[in-house]
Amino acid sequence: MKQKKRFVAGNWKMNGSLAQNRDLLNALIETVKNAESDVVVFPPAIYIQQVATMVEGTNVKVGVQNISPEAKGAFTGEISLSMVNDFGCDYVLIGHSERRTLYGETNEDVAKKMQAVVDAKLTPVICVGETLEERESGRTEAVIKEQLTSVIDAIGIDAFNNAVIAYEPVWAIGTGKTATPEEADQVHDFIHCTLKVYDDNISDLVRVVYGGSVNASNVDSLFAKQNIDGALVGGASLEAEGFTKIALA
Ligand code: PGA
């Protein structure tokens, strides 16, 4: 498999303020300006305009943490892709485990959102991952397979041509516990094998990144693995120095 450009993204979740975002970005824009990876931040939607304005003309790109698959109308509290497109977002996070567990997002919802993102010509970053209970009962691969194939069967493998897949074991998110590089690499390999059943060449196009307590200290061992094409970073992306180390690793 050919070496791919790394993808390193910060998922800010529900954190930040105008002042904090400004300080973080001012530092980040400068320190990552020669990064060889794609560097992306996912701020809360209300700050997209601020962030998009600040990063314009730099190599930092912006994404949105969640969208509605609907085009417009009576969907209180939701935002559409055309709204996101107004502000120069390039990426959309889909199916993050917090959306799945806290807000009841199903694989069917994930498929609809993915289709809408592809139609809007933005890049989907689709998250998959097992819970601790699923891992301990030996169901990791079955869960990941179901999360992926339910989307592929609904909207087709071509939707993945330009996608990033984030493998985020739920038990590793925000817990300080990371999958070992070997564990992550094994699941990433399984993800590629699952996609290949549908399209032999798709693995060359899709980047599979790891998420779950990635930080400046563990990033090198994760990135040393052949199947790990980058990272989706939560907590450690809120602080410029640590996130920069990950982006430059
Ligand atoms: P974490 O979050 O790095 O804080 O574990 C990762 C994520 O949820 O994307």
Coordinates of C-alpha atoms and ligand atoms in Angstrom, one line a residue:
M1 CA 0.0 0.0 0.0
K2 CA 1.4 3.4 -0.9
Q3 CA 2.3 6.0 1.8
K4 CA -0.4 8.5 2.3
K5 CA -0.4 12.1 3.4
R6 CA -1.1 12.0 7.1
F7 CA -4.4 13.5 8.4
V8 CA -4.2 15.1 11.9
A9 CA -7.4 16.7 13.3
G10 CA -8.4 18.3 16.5
N11 CA -11.9 17.6 17.7
W12 CA -12.5 20.5 20.1
K13 CA -15.9 19.0 21.1
M14 CA -17.9 21.5 23.3
N15 CA -14.9 23.5 24.4
G16 CA -13.5 26.9 23.6
S17 CA -14.4 30.6 23.7
L18 CA -13.7 33.5 21.3
A19 CA -10.6 34.4 23.3
Q20 CA -9.4 30.8 23.8
N21 CA -9.9 29.9 20.1
R22 CA -8.0 33.0 19.1
D23 CA -5.0 32.2 21.3
L24 CA -4.9 28.5 20.3
L25 CA -5.1 29.3 16.6
N26 CA -2.6 32.1 16.7
A27 CA -0.1 29.7 18.2
L28 CA -1.1 26.8 16.0
I29 CA -1.1 28.6 12.6
E30 CA 2.5 29.6 13.2
T31 CA 3.8 26.3 14.5
V32 CA 2.2 24.0 11.9
K33 CA 2.8 26.1 8.9
N34 CA 5.4 23.7 7.5
A35 CA 3.5 20.5 8.5
E36 CA 3.5 17.7 6.0
S37 CA 0.2 16.4 7.3
D38 CA -3.2 17.8 6.6
V39 CA -4.1 19.7 9.7
V40 CA -7.7 20.2 10.6
V41 CA -9.7 21.7 13.5
F42 CA -13.3 20.9 14.3
P43 CA -14.6 23.8 16.5
P44 CA -18.1 24.0 17.9
A45 CA -20.3 25.1 15.0
I46 CA -20.9 28.6 16.5
Y47 CA -17.2 29.4 16.2
I48 CA -16.8 28.2 12.6
Q49 CA -16.9 31.7 11.2
Q50 CA -14.3 32.9 13.6
V51 CA -12.0 29.9 13.0
A52 CA -12.5 30.0 9.2
T53 CA -11.6 33.7 9.1
M54 CA -8.5 33.2 11.1
V55 CA -7.2 30.2 9.2
E56 CA -7.9 31.6 5.7
G57 CA -4.8 31.4 3.6
T58 CA -3.0 29.1 6.1
N59 CA -2.5 25.3 5.9
V60 CA -5.0 24.8 8.8
K61 CA -8.4 23.6 7.5
V62 CA -11.8 23.7 9.3
G63 CA -14.4 21.0 9.8
V64 CA -17.8 20.8 11.5
Q65 CA -18.5 18.2 14.2
N66 CA -22.0 17.3 13.1
I67 CA -24.6 18.2 10.4
S68 CA -28.1 17.5 9.5
P69 CA -28.6 15.4 6.4
E70 CA -31.7 17.6 5.6
A71 CA -31.3 20.5 3.2
K72 CA -33.5 23.0 5.1
G73 CA -36.7 23.4 7.0
A74 CA -38.3 22.7 10.4
F75 CA -35.4 21.0 12.2
T76 CA -34.9 23.1 15.3
G77 CA -31.3 23.2 16.5
E78 CA -29.8 21.7 13.4
I79 CA -27.4 23.1 10.7
S80 CA -27.3 22.1 7.1
L81 CA -24.4 21.5 4.7
S82 CA -25.2 24.6 2.6
M83 CA -24.8 26.7 5.8
V84 CA -21.5 25.0 6.6
N85 CA -20.5 25.6 3.0
D86 CA -21.1 29.3 3.4
F87 CA -18.1 29.4 5.8
G88 CA -15.4 27.5 3.9
C89 CA -15.5 24.2 5.9
D90 CA -13.8 21.3 4.1
Y91 CA -14.5 18.4 6.5
V92 CA -17.4 16.9 8.3
L93 CA -17.2 14.6 11.3
I94 CA -19.8 11.8 11.1
G95 CA -20.8 9.2 13.6
H96 CA -18.5 10.2 16.5
S97 CA -19.2 7.8 19.4
E98 CA -20.4 10.6 21.5
R99 CA -23.1 11.3 18.9
R100 CA -23.9 7.6 18.7
T101 CA -24.1 7.1 22.5
L102 CA -25.4 10.4 23.9
Y103 CA -27.7 11.4 21.0
G104 CA -28.8 8.0 19.7
E105 CA -27.3 8.3 16.2
T106 CA -27.7 5.0 14.4
N107 CA -25.8 3.5 11.5
E108 CA -28.7 4.5 9.3
D109 CA -28.3 8.2 10.4
V110 CA -24.6 7.9 9.8
A111 CA -25.3 6.7 6.2
K112 CA -27.7 9.5 5.5
K113 CA -25.3 12.1 6.8
M114 CA -22.4 10.6 4.8
Q115 CA -24.5 10.7 1.6
A116 CA -25.3 14.4 2.3
V117 CA -21.6 15.2 2.9
V118 CA -20.6 13.5 -0.3
D119 CA -23.3 15.3 -2.3
A120 CA -22.1 18.6 -0.9
K121 CA -18.5 17.7 -2.1
L122 CA -17.0 17.9 1.4
T123 CA -14.8 15.3 3.0
P124 CA -16.4 13.0 5.4
V125 CA -14.5 11.8 8.5
I126 CA -16.5 8.8 9.6
C127 CA -15.9 7.4 13.1
V128 CA -16.2 3.8 14.0
G129 CA -15.2 1.9 17.2
E130 CA -16.2 -0.7 19.7
T131 CA -17.1 -0.3 23.4
L132 CA -15.1 -2.0 26.2
E133 CA -17.7 -4.6 26.6
E134 CA -17.7 -5.4 22.9
R135 CA -13.9 -5.7 22.9
E136 CA -13.9 -7.9 25.9
S137 CA -16.5 -10.2 24.4
G138 CA -14.4 -10.6 21.3
R139 CA -16.8 -8.6 19.1
T140 CA -14.5 -5.7 18.0
E141 CA -14.3 -6.8 14.3
A142 CA -18.0 -7.7 14.1
V143 CA -19.0 -4.2 15.4
I144 CA -16.6 -2.3 13.1
K145 CA -17.8 -4.4 10.1
E146 CA -21.4 -3.7 10.9
Q147 CA -20.7 0.1 11.3
L148 CA -19.0 0.2 7.9
T149 CA -21.0 -2.2 5.8
S150 CA -24.4 -0.7 6.9
V151 CA -23.2 2.6 5.4
I152 CA -21.7 0.9 2.3
D153 CA -24.8 -1.1 1.6
A154 CA -27.0 2.0 2.0
I155 CA -25.1 4.5 -0.1
G156 CA -22.4 2.5 -2.0
I157 CA -18.6 2.1 -1.7
D158 CA -17.9 5.1 -3.9
A159 CA -19.0 7.4 -1.1
F160 CA -15.7 6.4 0.6
N161 CA -13.4 7.4 -2.3
N162 CA -12.5 10.7 -0.6
A163 CA -13.3 9.7 3.0
V164 CA -11.2 9.6 6.1
I165 CA -12.1 6.8 8.5
A166 CA -11.4 7.3 12.2
Y167 CA -11.0 4.2 14.3
E168 CA -11.9 5.4 17.8
P169 CA -12.3 2.6 20.4
V170 CA -14.9 4.1 22.7
W171 CA -13.0 2.9 25.8
A172 CA -10.0 4.9 24.8
I173 CA -11.8 8.2 24.2
G174 CA -11.0 10.8 26.9
T175 CA -9.9 8.0 29.3
G176 CA -6.2 8.3 29.0
K177 CA -6.2 4.7 27.9
T178 CA -5.0 4.2 24.3
A179 CA -5.2 1.1 22.2
T180 CA -1.7 -0.2 21.8
P181 CA -0.1 0.6 18.4
E182 CA -0.5 -3.2 17.6
E183 CA -4.2 -3.3 18.5
A184 CA -4.9 -0.1 16.5
D185 CA -2.9 -1.3 13.5
Q186 CA -4.8 -4.6 13.5
V187 CA -8.2 -2.9 13.4
H188 CA -7.0 -0.5 10.7
D189 CA -5.9 -3.5 8.6
F190 CA -9.3 -5.1 9.2
I191 CA -11.0 -1.9 8.1
H192 CA -9.0 -2.0 4.8
C193 CA -9.9 -5.6 4.3
T194 CA -13.6 -4.8 4.9
L195 CA -13.5 -2.1 2.2
K196 CA -11.6 -4.2 -0.2
V197 CA -14.4 -6.7 -0.4
Y198 CA -16.4 -3.9 -2.2
D199 CA -13.6 -2.3 -4.2
D200 CA -10.0 -3.6 -4.5
N201 CA -8.5 -0.2 -5.0
I202 CA -10.3 1.8 -2.3
S203 CA -7.5 1.2 0.3
D204 CA -5.2 3.4 -1.7
L205 CA -7.7 6.3 -1.5
V206 CA -9.0 6.1 2.1
R207 CA -7.0 7.2 5.1
V208 CA -7.6 5.4 8.3
V209 CA -6.6 7.4 11.3
Y210 CA -6.6 6.5 15.0
G211 CA -8.4 8.4 17.8
G212 CA -8.6 7.8 21.5
S213 CA -6.3 9.6 24.0
V214 CA -3.6 10.4 21.4
N215 CA -1.0 12.8 22.8
A216 CA 2.5 14.1 22.2
S217 CA 4.0 11.1 24.1
N218 CA 2.2 8.2 22.4
V219 CA 1.9 9.6 18.9
D220 CA 5.3 8.4 17.5
S221 CA 4.6 4.7 18.4
L222 CA 1.2 4.9 16.8
F223 CA 2.4 6.6 13.6
A224 CA 5.2 4.0 13.3
K225 CA 2.5 1.5 12.3
Q226 CA 1.9 1.0 8.6
N227 CA -1.8 1.2 8.7
I228 CA -2.1 4.3 10.8
D229 CA -2.5 7.3 8.6
G230 CA -3.0 10.0 11.2
A231 CA -4.9 10.9 14.3
L232 CA -8.2 12.4 15.5
V233 CA -7.3 14.1 18.7
G234 CA -9.7 15.3 21.4
G235 CA -8.3 16.6 24.7
A236 CA -4.8 17.1 23.5
S237 CA -5.9 19.3 20.6
L238 CA -7.0 22.0 23.0
E239 CA -3.5 23.0 23.8
A240 CA -1.2 24.3 21.0
E241 CA 2.1 22.8 22.0
G242 CA 0.8 19.2 22.3
F243 CA -1.3 19.3 19.2
T244 CA 1.6 20.8 17.2
K245 CA 3.8 17.9 18.2
I246 CA 1.2 15.5 16.9
A247 CA 0.8 17.5 13.7
L248 CA 4.5 17.5 13.1
A249 CA 5.2 13.9 14.2
Ligands
PGA1 P1 -9.6 12.1 23.1 O1 -10.8 12.2 22.1 O2 -8.3 12.4 22.3 O3 -9.8 13.1 24.2 O4 -9.6 10.7 23.7 C1 -10.8 11.7 20.8 C2 -12.1 11.9 20.1 O5 -13.1 11.7 20.7 O6 -12.1 12.2 18.9

